[in-house]
Amino acid sequence: MLAFALSVNGRSVELDVPREASLLHVLRNDLGLNGPKYGCGLGQCGACTVWVDGVAARACVIPAHGVAGREITTLEGLGSRDKWHPVQQGFEEAQAAQCGYCLSGMVMQAAALLAREPHPSEAQIRNELSGNLCRCGTHVEIMAAVRRAAELMAKKDADL
Ligand code: FES
Ligand code: FES
């Protein structure tokens, strides 16, 4: 076992977990954060995507102790039921989900893109989401959702 602290969604949490525990395992099983999903467990599907210091990362292949002292953000830290992040709103408006299993990872990956590139081209969106797999095939709606999210973010900036 290994004792260390993680900063998750702005909160510091003390952990004592097996050395080999992945960040995804700790988030879901120790902290009850079920936004990030277990898909492949191999870093290849994107279902487990979270942010590490604002950069999208695959939580299933990151040892939890390896990100001690870094800021981890999960879907639960992106927006809330009362105040959605524009990307969540874009996905809702575009009805970009069937089973929804890929959705958390898609949202986290898309939000990371829009944070660094507020006006992405179609090719940039496709490239960013190319490692996030949707087995239901809602890709057309997902593209529309990210474009809508970019519009919402631009409107929000203009209203400030
Ligand atoms: S579960 Fe992490 S990339 Fe598939
Ligand atoms: S909506 Fe089912 S995997 Fe994407």
mmCIF file of C-alpha atoms and ligand atoms in Angstrom:
data_model
loop_
_atom_site.group_PDB
_atom_site.id
_atom_site.type_symbol
_atom_site.label_atom_id
_atom_site.label_comp_id
_atom_site.label_asym_id
_atom_site.label_seq_id
_atom_site.Cartn_x
_atom_site.Cartn_y
_atom_site.Cartn_z
ATOM 1 C CA MET A 1 0.000 0.000 0.000
ATOM 2 C CA LEU A 2 1.053 3.560 -0.635
ATOM 3 C CA ALA A 3 -0.187 6.671 1.156
ATOM 4 C CA PHE A 4 -0.344 9.963 -0.751
ATOM 5 C CA ALA A 5 -2.662 12.886 -1.466
ATOM 6 C CA LEU A 6 -4.471 13.698 -4.682
ATOM 7 C CA SER A 7 -6.093 16.957 -5.679
ATOM 8 C CA VAL A 8 -9.373 16.109 -7.412
ATOM 9 C CA ASN A 9 -11.884 18.680 -8.594
ATOM 10 C CA GLY A 10 -10.322 21.297 -6.315
ATOM 11 C CA ARG A 11 -10.365 19.084 -3.226
ATOM 12 C CA SER A 12 -7.391 17.401 -1.604
ATOM 13 C CA VAL A 13 -7.961 13.757 -0.684
ATOM 14 C CA GLU A 14 -5.745 11.416 1.327
ATOM 15 C CA LEU A 15 -5.381 7.908 -0.074
ATOM 16 C CA ASP A 16 -3.838 4.640 0.995
ATOM 17 C CA VAL A 17 -4.076 2.323 -1.997
ATOM 18 C CA PRO A 18 -2.058 -0.446 -3.694
ATOM 19 C CA ARG A 19 0.987 0.923 -5.491
ATOM 20 C CA GLU A 20 -0.330 -0.373 -8.824
ATOM 21 C CA ALA A 21 -3.788 1.236 -8.485
ATOM 22 C CA SER A 22 -4.667 3.234 -11.575
ATOM 23 C CA LEU A 23 -6.028 6.757 -11.373
ATOM 24 C CA LEU A 24 -9.288 5.480 -12.884
ATOM 25 C CA HIS A 25 -9.626 2.787 -10.235
ATOM 26 C CA VAL A 26 -9.051 5.288 -7.444
ATOM 27 C CA LEU A 27 -11.446 7.859 -8.889
ATOM 28 C CA ARG A 28 -14.257 5.350 -9.340
ATOM 29 C CA ASN A 29 -13.739 2.946 -6.461
ATOM 30 C CA ASP A 30 -12.184 5.050 -3.716
ATOM 31 C CA LEU A 31 -13.665 8.463 -4.468
ATOM 32 C CA GLY A 32 -17.022 7.470 -5.985
ATOM 33 C CA LEU A 33 -16.493 9.577 -9.090
ATOM 34 C CA ASN A 34 -18.174 7.534 -11.810
ATOM 35 C CA GLY A 35 -17.974 10.129 -14.576
ATOM 36 C CA PRO A 36 -14.834 8.549 -16.029
ATOM 37 C CA LYS A 37 -15.745 5.123 -17.417
ATOM 38 C CA TYR A 38 -13.830 1.861 -17.738
ATOM 39 C CA GLY A 39 -13.811 0.877 -21.400
ATOM 40 C CA CYS A 40 -10.692 -0.869 -22.700
ATOM 41 C CA GLY A 41 -8.371 -0.359 -19.745
ATOM 42 C CA LEU A 42 -5.542 -0.016 -22.264
ATOM 43 C CA GLY A 43 -5.494 3.708 -23.046
ATOM 44 C CA GLN A 44 -7.152 3.162 -26.416
ATOM 45 C CA CYS A 45 -10.841 4.100 -26.191
ATOM 46 C CA GLY A 46 -10.957 7.398 -24.287
ATOM 47 C CA ALA A 47 -13.889 6.444 -22.032
ATOM 48 C CA CYS A 48 -11.802 7.190 -18.933
ATOM 49 C CA THR A 49 -10.566 10.626 -20.042
ATOM 50 C CA VAL A 50 -9.933 13.169 -17.286
ATOM 51 C CA TRP A 51 -7.750 16.257 -17.120
ATOM 52 C CA VAL A 52 -4.345 16.289 -15.459
ATOM 53 C CA ASP A 53 -3.353 19.929 -14.982
ATOM 54 C CA GLY A 54 -5.908 20.850 -17.656
ATOM 55 C CA VAL A 55 -4.627 18.383 -20.239
ATOM 56 C CA ALA A 56 -6.800 15.438 -21.329
ATOM 57 C CA ALA A 57 -5.328 12.126 -20.180
ATOM 58 C CA ARG A 58 -6.327 8.459 -19.997
ATOM 59 C CA ALA A 59 -6.912 7.654 -16.337
ATOM 60 C CA CYS A 60 -6.871 3.877 -16.886
ATOM 61 C CA VAL A 61 -3.152 3.802 -17.696
ATOM 62 C CA ILE A 62 -1.918 6.401 -15.192
ATOM 63 C CA PRO A 63 -0.754 5.120 -11.796
ATOM 64 C CA ALA A 64 -2.661 7.142 -9.196
ATOM 65 C CA HIS A 65 0.471 7.846 -7.169
ATOM 66 C CA GLY A 66 2.114 9.228 -10.317
ATOM 67 C CA VAL A 67 -0.187 12.247 -10.341
ATOM 68 C CA ALA A 68 0.138 13.191 -6.657
ATOM 69 C CA GLY A 69 0.396 16.972 -6.477
ATOM 70 C CA ARG A 70 -1.185 17.500 -9.919
ATOM 71 C CA GLU A 71 -4.705 18.878 -10.378
ATOM 72 C CA ILE A 72 -7.124 16.193 -11.548
ATOM 73 C CA THR A 73 -10.465 17.198 -13.051
ATOM 74 C CA THR A 74 -13.223 14.729 -13.816
ATOM 75 C CA LEU A 75 -16.593 15.270 -15.461
ATOM 76 C CA GLU A 76 -17.991 15.955 -11.993
ATOM 77 C CA GLY A 77 -15.615 18.919 -11.678
ATOM 78 C CA LEU A 78 -16.320 20.361 -15.108
ATOM 79 C CA GLY A 79 -19.898 21.457 -14.563
ATOM 80 C CA SER A 80 -22.805 20.758 -12.269
ATOM 81 C CA ARG A 81 -26.469 19.856 -12.661
ATOM 82 C CA ASP A 82 -27.337 23.508 -12.061
ATOM 83 C CA LYS A 83 -24.556 24.992 -14.148
ATOM 84 C CA TRP A 84 -23.462 22.991 -17.138
ATOM 85 C CA HIS A 85 -20.179 23.558 -18.891
ATOM 86 C CA PRO A 86 -20.899 24.798 -22.460
ATOM 87 C CA VAL A 87 -19.634 21.474 -23.815
ATOM 88 C CA GLN A 88 -22.186 19.594 -21.730
ATOM 89 C CA GLN A 89 -24.868 21.952 -22.988
ATOM 90 C CA GLY A 90 -23.696 21.464 -26.571
ATOM 91 C CA PHE A 91 -23.907 17.688 -26.213
ATOM 92 C CA GLU A 92 -27.388 17.947 -24.735
ATOM 93 C CA GLU A 93 -28.641 20.294 -27.452
ATOM 94 C CA ALA A 94 -27.203 18.109 -30.209
ATOM 95 C CA GLN A 95 -28.593 14.964 -28.552
ATOM 96 C CA ALA A 96 -25.160 13.444 -29.034
ATOM 97 C CA ALA A 97 -25.644 10.266 -27.046
ATOM 98 C CA GLN A 98 -27.188 6.877 -27.369
ATOM 99 C CA CYS A 99 -25.893 4.661 -24.566
ATOM 100 C CA GLY A 100 -23.742 7.532 -23.301
ATOM 101 C CA TYR A 101 -20.822 5.305 -22.319
ATOM 102 C CA CYS A 102 -18.302 7.319 -24.315
ATOM 103 C CA LEU A 103 -19.805 10.640 -23.359
ATOM 104 C CA SER A 104 -17.803 11.616 -20.300
ATOM 105 C CA GLY A 105 -14.539 11.061 -22.169
ATOM 106 C CA MET A 106 -15.823 12.857 -25.252
ATOM 107 C CA VAL A 107 -16.889 15.862 -23.180
ATOM 108 C CA MET A 108 -13.585 16.047 -21.295
ATOM 109 C CA GLN A 109 -11.570 15.717 -24.507
ATOM 110 C CA ALA A 110 -13.690 18.318 -26.352
ATOM 111 C CA ALA A 111 -13.553 20.740 -23.425
ATOM 112 C CA ALA A 112 -9.751 20.433 -23.360
ATOM 113 C CA LEU A 113 -9.660 21.283 -27.066
ATOM 114 C CA LEU A 114 -11.911 24.320 -26.681
ATOM 115 C CA ALA A 115 -9.912 25.563 -23.694
ATOM 116 C CA ARG A 116 -6.801 25.866 -25.854
ATOM 117 C CA GLU A 117 -8.483 26.452 -29.231
ATOM 118 C CA PRO A 118 -11.831 28.289 -28.901
ATOM 119 C CA HIS A 119 -12.510 28.254 -32.659
ATOM 120 C CA PRO A 120 -11.437 24.822 -33.877
ATOM 121 C CA SER A 121 -11.764 23.756 -37.478
ATOM 122 C CA GLU A 122 -13.678 20.624 -38.424
ATOM 123 C CA ALA A 123 -10.331 18.870 -38.920
ATOM 124 C CA GLN A 124 -9.089 19.942 -35.483
ATOM 125 C CA ILE A 125 -12.223 18.582 -33.802
ATOM 126 C CA ARG A 126 -11.939 15.307 -35.691
ATOM 127 C CA ASN A 127 -8.270 15.023 -34.829
ATOM 128 C CA GLU A 128 -8.859 15.788 -31.141
ATOM 129 C CA LEU A 129 -11.612 13.199 -30.823
ATOM 130 C CA SER A 130 -9.984 10.566 -32.999
ATOM 131 C CA GLY A 131 -8.861 8.594 -29.936
ATOM 132 C CA ASN A 132 -12.307 8.661 -28.323
ATOM 133 C CA LEU A 133 -14.358 5.771 -29.586
ATOM 134 C CA CYS A 134 -18.152 5.732 -29.748
ATOM 135 C CA ARG A 135 -19.424 2.243 -30.371
ATOM 136 C CA CYS A 136 -22.988 3.550 -30.901
ATOM 137 C CA GLY A 137 -21.838 5.628 -33.877
ATOM 138 C CA THR A 138 -23.139 9.060 -32.837
ATOM 139 C CA HIS A 139 -20.153 10.766 -34.428
ATOM 140 C CA VAL A 140 -22.198 13.150 -36.570
ATOM 141 C CA GLU A 141 -24.076 14.425 -33.521
ATOM 142 C CA ILE A 142 -20.860 14.595 -31.500
ATOM 143 C CA MET A 143 -19.244 16.839 -34.136
ATOM 144 C CA ALA A 144 -22.355 19.046 -34.055
ATOM 145 C CA ALA A 145 -22.191 19.146 -30.267
ATOM 146 C CA VAL A 146 -18.608 20.406 -30.231
ATOM 147 C CA ARG A 147 -19.381 23.062 -32.861
ATOM 148 C CA ARG A 148 -22.368 24.161 -30.751
ATOM 149 C CA ALA A 149 -20.206 24.252 -27.625
ATOM 150 C CA ALA A 150 -17.731 26.544 -29.417
ATOM 151 C CA GLU A 151 -20.631 28.860 -30.336
ATOM 152 C CA LEU A 152 -21.891 28.882 -26.753
ATOM 153 C CA MET A 153 -18.437 29.680 -25.414
ATOM 154 C CA ALA A 154 -17.985 32.504 -27.929
ATOM 155 C CA LYS A 155 -21.398 33.924 -26.973
ATOM 156 C CA LYS A 156 -20.528 33.695 -23.291
ATOM 157 C CA ASP A 157 -17.279 35.613 -23.904
ATOM 158 C CA ALA A 158 -19.147 38.250 -25.949
ATOM 159 C CA ASP A 159 -21.702 38.716 -23.151
ATOM 160 C CA LEU A 160 -19.026 39.367 -20.527
HETATM 161 S S1 FES B 1 -10.676 2.810 -20.508
HETATM 162 FE FE1 FES B 1 -9.053 4.192 -20.590
HETATM 163 S S2 FES B 1 -8.683 4.503 -22.689
HETATM 164 FE FE2 FES B 1 -10.194 2.919 -22.626
HETATM 165 S S1 FES B 2 -23.125 6.842 -27.210
HETATM 166 FE FE1 FES B 2 -22.738 4.717 -26.836
HETATM 167 S S2 FES B 2 -20.569 4.554 -26.945
HETATM 168 FE FE2 FES B 2 -20.984 6.563 -27.575
#
